[in-house]
PDB file of C-alpha atoms in Angstrom:
ATOM      1  CA  MET A   1     239.664  77.758 148.565  1.00 75.00           C
ATOM      2  CA  LYS A   2     240.644  74.670 146.716  1.00 82.00           C
ATOM      3  CA  GLY A   3     242.521  74.465 143.379  1.00 86.00           C
ATOM      4  CA  SER A   4     239.280  73.646 141.518  1.00 86.00           C
ATOM      5  CA  ASP A   5     237.561  76.731 142.917  1.00 90.00           C
ATOM      6  CA  ILE A   6     240.627  78.882 141.840  1.00 92.00           C
ATOM      7  CA  LEU A   7     240.340  77.362 138.344  1.00 94.00           C
ATOM      8  CA  LEU A   8     236.582  78.220 138.332  1.00 92.00           C
ATOM      9  CA  VAL A   9     237.227  81.794 139.251  1.00 94.00           C
ATOM     10  CA  LEU A  10     239.895  82.277 136.500  1.00 95.00           C
ATOM     11  CA  ILE A  11     237.416  80.705 134.066  1.00 94.00           C
ATOM     12  CA  ALA A  12     234.636  82.984 135.386  1.00 93.00           C
ATOM     13  CA  ILE A  13     236.885  86.019 134.795  1.00 94.00           C
ATOM     14  CA  VAL A  14     237.590  85.067 131.213  1.00 94.00           C
ATOM     15  CA  LEU A  15     234.342  83.391 130.095  1.00 93.00           C
ATOM     16  CA  PRO A  16     231.532  83.451 132.760  1.00 92.00           C
ATOM     17  CA  PRO A  17     229.033  81.289 130.908  1.00 93.00           C
ATOM     18  CA  LEU A  18     231.600  78.506 130.829  1.00 94.00           C
ATOM     19  CA  ALA A  19     232.025  78.596 134.550  1.00 92.00           C
ATOM     20  CA  ALA A  20     228.265  78.561 135.096  1.00 91.00           C
ATOM     21  CA  PHE A  21     227.985  75.585 132.663  1.00 93.00           C
ATOM     22  CA  MET A  22     230.615  73.661 134.549  1.00 92.00           C
ATOM     23  CA  ILE A  23     228.698  74.088 137.830  1.00 90.00           C
ATOM     24  CA  THR A  24     225.081  73.795 136.722  1.00 89.00           C
ATOM     25  CA  GLY A  25     225.084  72.314 133.301  1.00 89.00           C
ATOM     26  CA  CYS A  26     222.787  73.472 130.477  1.00 89.00           C
ATOM     27  CA  GLY A  27     219.664  75.088 131.905  1.00 88.00           C
ATOM     28  CA  CYS A  28     218.074  78.322 133.077  1.00 88.00           C
ATOM     29  CA  ASP A  29     221.248  79.292 135.100  1.00 87.00           C
ATOM     30  CA  LEU A  30     223.330  79.235 131.982  1.00 89.00           C
ATOM     31  CA  LEU A  31     220.894  81.598 130.257  1.00 90.00           C
ATOM     32  CA  ILE A  32     220.883  83.815 133.320  1.00 90.00           C
ATOM     33  CA  ASN A  33     224.597  83.834 133.237  1.00 90.00           C
ATOM     34  CA  ILE A  34     224.816  84.827 129.590  1.00 91.00           C
ATOM     35  CA  ILE A  35     222.669  87.825 130.412  1.00 91.00           C
ATOM     36  CA  LEU A  36     224.182  88.814 133.703  1.00 90.00           C
ATOM     37  CA  GLY A  37     227.793  87.634 133.202  1.00 86.00           C
ATOM     38  CA  HIS A  38     230.414  87.878 135.922  1.00 90.00           C
ATOM     39  CA  ILE A  39     228.085  88.583 138.839  1.00 91.00           C
ATOM     40  CA  HIS A  40     226.062  85.448 138.356  1.00 90.00           C
ATOM     41  CA  ALA A  41     229.251  83.228 137.833  1.00 91.00           C
ATOM     42  CA  PHE A  42     230.930  84.436 141.006  1.00 93.00           C
ATOM     43  CA  TRP A  43     227.618  83.889 142.974  1.00 91.00           C
ATOM     44  CA  LEU A  44     227.408  80.276 141.657  1.00 91.00           C
ATOM     45  CA  ILE A  45     230.965  79.612 142.696  1.00 92.00           C
ATOM     46  CA  TYR A  46     230.338  81.029 146.141  1.00 92.00           C
ATOM     47  CA  LYS A  47     227.158  78.839 146.615  1.00 91.00           C
ATOM     48  CA  LYS A  48     229.142  75.751 145.384  1.00 90.00           C
ATOM     49  CA  MET A  49     231.827  76.527 147.914  1.00 91.00           C
ATOM     50  CA  GLN A  50     229.229  76.767 150.661  1.00 91.00           C
ATOM     51  CA  ALA A  51     227.739  73.412 149.643  1.00 90.00           C
ATOM     52  CA  GLU A  52     231.221  71.847 149.855  1.00 89.00           C
ATOM     53  CA  LYS A  53     231.610  73.139 153.321  1.00 90.00           C
ATOM     54  CA  MET A  54     228.213  71.948 154.437  1.00 89.00           C
ATOM     55  CA  TYR A  55     228.057  68.606 152.641  1.00 88.00           C
ATOM     56  CA  GLY A  56     231.669  67.758 151.857  1.00 86.00           C
ATOM     57  CA  VAL A  57     233.362  67.439 148.382  1.00 84.00           C
ATOM     58  CA  GLY A  58     230.954  65.653 146.139  1.00 82.00           C
ATOM     59  CA  GLY A  59     228.303  65.162 148.865  1.00 86.00           C
ATOM     60  CA  TYR A  60     225.874  67.465 147.163  1.00 87.00           C
ATOM     61  CA  THR A  61     223.866  67.816 143.986  1.00 87.00           C
ATOM     62  CA  TYR A  62     222.799  71.011 142.228  1.00 87.00           C
ATOM     63  CA  ALA A  63     219.061  71.659 142.720  1.00 85.00           C
ATOM     64  CA  GLY A  64     218.689  74.749 140.493  1.00 83.00           C
ATOM     65  CA  SER A  65     218.433  78.461 141.279  1.00 80.00           C
ATOM     66  CA  GLY A  66     221.715  78.375 143.149  1.00 81.00           C
ATOM     67  CA  ARG A  67     220.506  75.725 145.665  1.00 85.00           C
ATOM     68  CA  PHE A  68     222.544  72.594 146.486  1.00 87.00           C
ATOM     69  CA  THR A  69     221.137  69.603 148.437  1.00 88.00           C
ATOM     70  CA  GLY A  70     222.954  66.827 150.200  1.00 85.00           C
ATOM     71  CA  GLY A  71     223.121  63.345 148.823  1.00 76.00           C
ATOM     72  CA  GLY A  72     225.622  63.569 145.972  1.00 62.00           C
ATOM     73  CA  VAL A  73     228.160  60.980 144.813  1.00 57.00           C
ATOM     74  CA  GLY A  74     230.421  61.228 147.881  1.00 51.00           C
ATOM     75  CA  ALA A  75     227.757  61.567 150.412  1.00 49.00           C
ATOM     76  CA  ALA A  76     228.102  59.638 153.625  1.00 52.00           C
ATOM     77  CA  PRO A  77     225.566  56.914 154.139  1.00 47.00           C
ATOM     78  CA  ILE A  78     222.801  57.603 156.594  1.00 48.00           C
ATOM     79  CA  ALA A  79     223.072  55.396 159.721  1.00 49.00           C
ATOM     80  CA  PRO A  80     219.994  53.207 160.415  1.00 48.00           C
ATOM     81  CA  GLN A  81     217.942  54.063 163.398  1.00 51.00           C
ATOM     82  CA  PRO A  82     218.796  51.938 166.407  1.00 56.00           C
ATOM     83  CA  GLY A  83     216.132  49.267 166.883  1.00 56.00           C
ATOM     84  CA  TYR A  84     214.349  50.064 163.657  1.00 53.00           C
ATOM     85  CA  GLY A  85     212.695  46.941 162.250  1.00 55.00           C
ATOM     86  CA  ALA A  86     214.092  44.831 164.978  1.00 55.00           C
ATOM     87  CA  THR A  87     212.350  42.995 167.817  1.00 58.00           C
ATOM     88  CA  ASN A  88     215.108  43.716 170.450  1.00 55.00           C
ATOM     89  CA  TYR A  89     214.522  46.868 172.469  1.00 51.00           C
TER      90      TYR A  89
END
């Protein structure tokens, strides 16, 4: 668990909607968090930590409904296929 995750957990304890807003922005998840509170905030933090393990820090984007996809700001470039578009085999 990184320092930013610990900070998110502390914010989620004090003000769960703020933690949800910091992860997902203003949208449906924020509304759900206002209704459900702590449970939803901790679930979002858990999903973010899983995305960081899978894609690396900053290598993911939030896709909504607790889903994260690869290809964020710090994502590693995809290597070109060998021989693709070339005449050498």
